Backbone as JSON, one array per atom type, in Angstrom:
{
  "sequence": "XXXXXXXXXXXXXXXXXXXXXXXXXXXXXXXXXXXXXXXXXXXXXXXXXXXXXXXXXXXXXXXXXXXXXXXXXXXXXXXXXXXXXXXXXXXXXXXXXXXXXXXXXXXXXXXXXXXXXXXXXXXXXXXXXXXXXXXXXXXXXXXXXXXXXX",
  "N": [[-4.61, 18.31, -27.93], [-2.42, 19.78, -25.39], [-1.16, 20.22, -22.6], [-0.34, 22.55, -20.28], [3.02, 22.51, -18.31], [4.39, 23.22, -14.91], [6.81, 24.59, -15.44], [6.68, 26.07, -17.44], [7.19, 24.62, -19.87], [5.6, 22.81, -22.61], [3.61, 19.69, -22.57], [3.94, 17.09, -24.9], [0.74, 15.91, -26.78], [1.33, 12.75, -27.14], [2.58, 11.86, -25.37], [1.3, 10.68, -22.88], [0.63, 10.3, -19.66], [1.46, 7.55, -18.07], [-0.31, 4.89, -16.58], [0.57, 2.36, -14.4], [0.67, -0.47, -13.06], [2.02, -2.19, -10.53], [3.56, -5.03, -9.61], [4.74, -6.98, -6.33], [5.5, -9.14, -4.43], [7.82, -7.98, -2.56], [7.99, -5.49, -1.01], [9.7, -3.38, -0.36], [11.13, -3.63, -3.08], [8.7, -2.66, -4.76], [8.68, 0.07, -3.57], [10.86, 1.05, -4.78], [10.72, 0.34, -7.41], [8.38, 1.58, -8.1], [9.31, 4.81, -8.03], [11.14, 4.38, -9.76], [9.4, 4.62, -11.97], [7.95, 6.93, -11.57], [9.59, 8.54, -12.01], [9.79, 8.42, -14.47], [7.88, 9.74, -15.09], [5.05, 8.05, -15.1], [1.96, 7.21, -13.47], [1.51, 5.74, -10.56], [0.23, 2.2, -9.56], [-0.18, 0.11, -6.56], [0.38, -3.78, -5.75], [0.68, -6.23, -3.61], [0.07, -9.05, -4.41], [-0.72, -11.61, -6.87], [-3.59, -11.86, -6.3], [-4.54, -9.26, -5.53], [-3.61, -7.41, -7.55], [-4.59, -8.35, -9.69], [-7.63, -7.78, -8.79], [-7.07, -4.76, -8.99], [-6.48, -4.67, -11.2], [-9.35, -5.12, -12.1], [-10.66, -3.25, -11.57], [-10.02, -1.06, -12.74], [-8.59, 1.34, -15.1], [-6.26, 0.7, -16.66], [-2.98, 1.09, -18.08], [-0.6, -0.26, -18.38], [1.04, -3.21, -17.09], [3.26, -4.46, -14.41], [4.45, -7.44, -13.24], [5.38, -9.4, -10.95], [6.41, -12.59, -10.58], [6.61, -15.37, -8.87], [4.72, -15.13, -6.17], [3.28, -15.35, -3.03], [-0.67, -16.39, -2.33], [-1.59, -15.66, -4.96], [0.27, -16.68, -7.61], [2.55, -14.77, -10.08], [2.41, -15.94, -12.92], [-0.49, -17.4, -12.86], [-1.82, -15.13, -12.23], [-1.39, -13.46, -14.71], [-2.78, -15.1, -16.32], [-5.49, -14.28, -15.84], [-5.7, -11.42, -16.06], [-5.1, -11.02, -18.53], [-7.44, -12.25, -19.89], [-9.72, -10.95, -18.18], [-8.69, -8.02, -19.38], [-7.52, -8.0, -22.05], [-5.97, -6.05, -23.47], [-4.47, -5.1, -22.08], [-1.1, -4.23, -21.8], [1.4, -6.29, -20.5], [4.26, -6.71, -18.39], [6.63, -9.05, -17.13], [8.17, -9.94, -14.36], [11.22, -11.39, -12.73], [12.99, -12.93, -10.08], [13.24, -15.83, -10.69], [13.72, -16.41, -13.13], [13.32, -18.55, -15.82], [14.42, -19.92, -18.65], [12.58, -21.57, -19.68], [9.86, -20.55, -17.94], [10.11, -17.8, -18.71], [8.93, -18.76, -21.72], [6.71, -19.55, -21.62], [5.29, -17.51, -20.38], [5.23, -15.34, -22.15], [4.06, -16.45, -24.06], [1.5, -16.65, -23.19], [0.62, -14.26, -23.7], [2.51, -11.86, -22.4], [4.43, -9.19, -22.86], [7.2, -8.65, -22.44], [9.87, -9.43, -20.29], [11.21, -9.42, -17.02], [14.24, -9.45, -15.74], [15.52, -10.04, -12.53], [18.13, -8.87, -10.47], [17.02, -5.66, -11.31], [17.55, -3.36, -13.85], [17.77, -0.18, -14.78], [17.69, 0.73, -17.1], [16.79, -1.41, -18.29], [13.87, -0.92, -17.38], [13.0, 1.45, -18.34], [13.04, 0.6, -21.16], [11.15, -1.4, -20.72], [8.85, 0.19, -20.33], [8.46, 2.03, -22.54], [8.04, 0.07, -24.45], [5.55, -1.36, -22.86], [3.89, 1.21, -23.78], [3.81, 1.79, -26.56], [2.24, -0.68, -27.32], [0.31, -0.14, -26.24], [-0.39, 2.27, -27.52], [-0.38, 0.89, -30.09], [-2.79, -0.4, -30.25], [-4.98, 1.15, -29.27], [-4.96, 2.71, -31.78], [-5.6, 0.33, -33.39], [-8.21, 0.47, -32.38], [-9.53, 2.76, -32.73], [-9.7, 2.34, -35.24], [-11.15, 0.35, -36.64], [-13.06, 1.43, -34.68], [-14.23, 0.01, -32.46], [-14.61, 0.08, -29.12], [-12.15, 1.12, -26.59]],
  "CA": [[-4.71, 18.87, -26.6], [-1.48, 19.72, -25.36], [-0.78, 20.56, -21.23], [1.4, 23.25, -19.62], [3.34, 21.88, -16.48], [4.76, 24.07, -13.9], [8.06, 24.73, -15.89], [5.58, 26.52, -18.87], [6.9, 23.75, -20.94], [4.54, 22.32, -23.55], [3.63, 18.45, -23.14], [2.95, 16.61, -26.18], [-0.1, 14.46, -26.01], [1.82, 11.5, -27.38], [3.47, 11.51, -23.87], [0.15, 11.04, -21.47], [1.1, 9.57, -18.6], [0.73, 6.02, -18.42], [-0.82, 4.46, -15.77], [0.5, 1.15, -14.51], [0.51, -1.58, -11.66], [3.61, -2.61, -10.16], [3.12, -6.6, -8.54], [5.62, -7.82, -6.28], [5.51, -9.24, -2.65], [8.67, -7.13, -1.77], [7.66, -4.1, -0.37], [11.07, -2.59, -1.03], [11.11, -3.47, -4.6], [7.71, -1.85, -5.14], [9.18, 1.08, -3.61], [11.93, 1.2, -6.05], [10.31, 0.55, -9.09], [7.42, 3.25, -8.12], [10.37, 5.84, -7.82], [11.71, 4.55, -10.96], [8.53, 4.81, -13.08], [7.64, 8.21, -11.73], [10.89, 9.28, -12.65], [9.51, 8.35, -15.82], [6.52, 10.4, -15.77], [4.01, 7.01, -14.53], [1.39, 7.06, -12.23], [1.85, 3.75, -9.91], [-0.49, 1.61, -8.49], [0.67, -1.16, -6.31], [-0.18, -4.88, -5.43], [1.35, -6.87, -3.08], [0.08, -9.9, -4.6], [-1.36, -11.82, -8.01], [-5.02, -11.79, -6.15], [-4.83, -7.96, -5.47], [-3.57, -7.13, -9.35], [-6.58, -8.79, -10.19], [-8.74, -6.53, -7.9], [-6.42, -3.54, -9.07], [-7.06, -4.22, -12.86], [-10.78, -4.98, -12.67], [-11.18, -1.78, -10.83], [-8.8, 0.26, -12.85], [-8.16, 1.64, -16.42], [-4.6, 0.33, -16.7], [-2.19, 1.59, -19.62], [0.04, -1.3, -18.27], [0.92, -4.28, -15.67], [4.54, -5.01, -14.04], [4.23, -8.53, -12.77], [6.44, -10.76, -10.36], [6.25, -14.36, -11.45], [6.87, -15.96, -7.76], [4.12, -14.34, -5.37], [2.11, -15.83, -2.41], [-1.59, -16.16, -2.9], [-2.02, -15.59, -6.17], [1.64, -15.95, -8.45], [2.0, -14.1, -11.55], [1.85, -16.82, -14.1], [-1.88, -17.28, -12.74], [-2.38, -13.42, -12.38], [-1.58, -12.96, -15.75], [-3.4, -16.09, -16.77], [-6.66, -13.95, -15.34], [-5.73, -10.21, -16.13], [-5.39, -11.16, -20.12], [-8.74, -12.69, -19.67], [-10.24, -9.85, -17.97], [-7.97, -7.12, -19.72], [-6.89, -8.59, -23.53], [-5.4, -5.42, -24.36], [-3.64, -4.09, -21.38], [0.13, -5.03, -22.25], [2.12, -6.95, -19.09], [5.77, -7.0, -18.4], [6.68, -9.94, -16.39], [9.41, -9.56, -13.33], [11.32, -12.54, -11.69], [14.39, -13.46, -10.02], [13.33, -17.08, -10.77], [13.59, -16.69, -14.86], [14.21, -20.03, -16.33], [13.92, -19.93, -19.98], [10.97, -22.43, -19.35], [8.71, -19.54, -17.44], [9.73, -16.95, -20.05], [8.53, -18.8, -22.88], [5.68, -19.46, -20.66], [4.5, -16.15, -19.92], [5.4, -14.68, -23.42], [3.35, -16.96, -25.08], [0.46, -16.26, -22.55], [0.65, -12.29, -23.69], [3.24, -11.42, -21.7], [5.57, -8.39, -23.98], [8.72, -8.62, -21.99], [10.4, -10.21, -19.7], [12.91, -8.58, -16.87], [15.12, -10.05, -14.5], [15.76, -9.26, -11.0], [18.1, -7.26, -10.21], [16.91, -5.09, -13.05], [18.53, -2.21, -14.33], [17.01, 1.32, -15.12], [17.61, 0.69, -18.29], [15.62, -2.5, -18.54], [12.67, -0.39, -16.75], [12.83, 2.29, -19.55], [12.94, -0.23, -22.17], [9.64, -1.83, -20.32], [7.95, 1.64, -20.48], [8.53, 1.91, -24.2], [7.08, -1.09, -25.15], [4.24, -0.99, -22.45], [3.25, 2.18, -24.62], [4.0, 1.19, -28.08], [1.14, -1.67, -27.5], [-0.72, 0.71, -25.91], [-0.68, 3.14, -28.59], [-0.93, 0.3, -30.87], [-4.08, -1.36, -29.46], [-5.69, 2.21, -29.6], [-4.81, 3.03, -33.2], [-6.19, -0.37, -34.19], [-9.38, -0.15, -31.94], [-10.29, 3.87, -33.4], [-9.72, 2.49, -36.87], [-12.19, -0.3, -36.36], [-14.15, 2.1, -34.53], [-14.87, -0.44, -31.82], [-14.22, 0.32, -28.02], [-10.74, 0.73, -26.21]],
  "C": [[-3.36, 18.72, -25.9], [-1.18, 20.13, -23.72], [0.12, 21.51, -21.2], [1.85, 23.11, -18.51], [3.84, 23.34, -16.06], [5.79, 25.21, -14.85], [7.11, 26.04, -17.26], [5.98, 25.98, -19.86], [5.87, 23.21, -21.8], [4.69, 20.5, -23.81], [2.96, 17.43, -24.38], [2.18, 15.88, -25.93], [0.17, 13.2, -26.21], [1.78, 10.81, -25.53], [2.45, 11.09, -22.5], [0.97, 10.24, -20.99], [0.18, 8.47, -18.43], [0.6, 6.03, -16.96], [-0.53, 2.67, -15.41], [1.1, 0.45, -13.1], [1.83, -2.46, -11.9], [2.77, -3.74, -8.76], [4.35, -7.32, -8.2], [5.4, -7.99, -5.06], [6.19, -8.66, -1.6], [8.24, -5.5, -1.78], [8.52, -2.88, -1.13], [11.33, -2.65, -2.67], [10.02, -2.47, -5.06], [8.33, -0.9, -4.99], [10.04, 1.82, -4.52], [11.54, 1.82, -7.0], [9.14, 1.3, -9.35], [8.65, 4.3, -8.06], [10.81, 5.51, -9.07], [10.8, 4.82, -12.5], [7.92, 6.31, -13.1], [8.49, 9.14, -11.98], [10.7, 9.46, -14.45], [8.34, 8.77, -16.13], [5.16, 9.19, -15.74], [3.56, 7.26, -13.42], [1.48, 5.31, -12.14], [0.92, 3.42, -9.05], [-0.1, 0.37, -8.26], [0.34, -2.5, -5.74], [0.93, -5.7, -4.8], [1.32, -8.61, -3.91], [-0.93, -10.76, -5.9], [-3.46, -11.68, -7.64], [-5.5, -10.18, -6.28], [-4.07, -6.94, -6.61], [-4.3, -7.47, -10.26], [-7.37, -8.02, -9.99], [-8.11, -5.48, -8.66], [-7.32, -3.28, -10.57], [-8.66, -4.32, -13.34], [-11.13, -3.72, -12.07], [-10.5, -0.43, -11.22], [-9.02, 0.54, -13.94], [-6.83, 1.92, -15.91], [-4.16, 0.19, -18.2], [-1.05, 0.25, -19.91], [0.27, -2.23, -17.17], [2.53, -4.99, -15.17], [4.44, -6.07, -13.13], [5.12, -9.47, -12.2], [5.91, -11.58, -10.81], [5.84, -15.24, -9.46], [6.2, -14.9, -6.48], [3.47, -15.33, -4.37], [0.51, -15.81, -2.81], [-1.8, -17.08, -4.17], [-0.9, -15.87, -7.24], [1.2, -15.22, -9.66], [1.49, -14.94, -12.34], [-0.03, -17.01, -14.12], [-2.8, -16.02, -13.27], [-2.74, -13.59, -13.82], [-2.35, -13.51, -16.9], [-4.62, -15.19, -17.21], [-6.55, -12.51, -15.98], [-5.84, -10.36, -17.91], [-7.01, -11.82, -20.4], [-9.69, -11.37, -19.77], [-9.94, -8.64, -19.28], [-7.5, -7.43, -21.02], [-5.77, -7.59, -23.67], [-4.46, -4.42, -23.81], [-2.02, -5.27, -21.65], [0.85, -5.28, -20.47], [3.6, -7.42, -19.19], [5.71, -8.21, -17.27], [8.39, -9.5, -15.38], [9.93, -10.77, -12.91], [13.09, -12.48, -11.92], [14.43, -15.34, -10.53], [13.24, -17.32, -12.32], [14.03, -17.63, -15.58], [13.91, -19.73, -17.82], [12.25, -20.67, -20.49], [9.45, -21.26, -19.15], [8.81, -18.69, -18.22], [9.34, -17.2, -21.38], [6.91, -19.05, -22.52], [4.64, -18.74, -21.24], [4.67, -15.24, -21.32], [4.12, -15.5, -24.58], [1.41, -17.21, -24.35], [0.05, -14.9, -22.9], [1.65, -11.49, -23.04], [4.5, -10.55, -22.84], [6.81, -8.28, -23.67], [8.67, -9.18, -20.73], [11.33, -9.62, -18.53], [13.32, -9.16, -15.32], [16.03, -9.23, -13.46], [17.08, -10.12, -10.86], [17.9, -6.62, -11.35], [17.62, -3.65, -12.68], [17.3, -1.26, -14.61], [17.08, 1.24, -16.32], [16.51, -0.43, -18.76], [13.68, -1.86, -18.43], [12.49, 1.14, -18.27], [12.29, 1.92, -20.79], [11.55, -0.97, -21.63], [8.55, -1.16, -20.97], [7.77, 1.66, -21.67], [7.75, 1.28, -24.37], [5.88, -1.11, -24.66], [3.55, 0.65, -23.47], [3.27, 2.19, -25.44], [2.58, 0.3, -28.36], [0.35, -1.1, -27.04], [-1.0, 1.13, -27.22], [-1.13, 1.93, -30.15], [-2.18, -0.22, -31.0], [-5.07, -0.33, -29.18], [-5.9, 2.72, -30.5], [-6.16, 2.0, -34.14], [-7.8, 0.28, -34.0], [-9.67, 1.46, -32.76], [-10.26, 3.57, -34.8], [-10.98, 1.67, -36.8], [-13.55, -0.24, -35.59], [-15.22, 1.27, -33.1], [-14.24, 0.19, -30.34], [-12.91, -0.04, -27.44], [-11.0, -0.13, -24.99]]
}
């Protein structure tokens, strides 16, 4: 099943558009990094904080999860404690200006597929995307071979 956008280009269905939750307390960052994911063809949904990325993902079908570390509330490390719980198989990038090698071995070894440090780069955010869809696509491959539910 293949789409025709505006342009009468032809999108492949590899390419669906992912769907994924952007968690950070800065307003202005969200802003950003929604502008930089729909640049990339992502729908964005956004959470100010690890309690309401909780709410987001039990109330969502999420392709992926961009996660500050250092939040009020709720922080990530918790969040993501709870969303891999909830969610096993939705893949989660982790965000922080506070990246000690400590919290990224952390949160990597919680489920966490990458890692990206603030100020991030557009390139880092590309390289996110990738991988958030790689484990997607992987974690859909497995589950239709095994025939059990995505």
């Amino acid at each position: 099943m293949s789409d025709t956008n505006a342009g009468g280009q032809v999108s492949e269905p590899e390419e669906k558009k992912l769907r994924l939750l952007v968690t950070d307390d800065s307003r202005l960052l969200r802003k950003k990094l929604r502008e930089d994911l729909e640049n990339l063809g992502c729908e964005v949904l956004e959470a100010a904080n690890g309690r309401e990325a909780i709410e987001i993902d039990m109330a969502n079908e999420l392709d992926g999860v961009i996660l500050d570390i250092v939040m009020p509330e709720v922080g990530g490390i918790e969040a993501l404690q709870v969303i891999r719980e909830v969610s096993p198989d939705v893949p989660i990038v982790m965000l922080s200006s506070a990246g000690t090698p400590q919290k990224l071995m952390q949160t990597l070894k919680m489920g966490a597929i990458d890692f990206i440090q603030k100020p991030y780069t557009k390139e880092q955010i590309v390289r996110a995307v990738k991988a958030i869809r790689r484990a997607r696509e992987k974690f859909l491959k497995k589950a239709a071979e095994s025939g059990s539910k995505s």
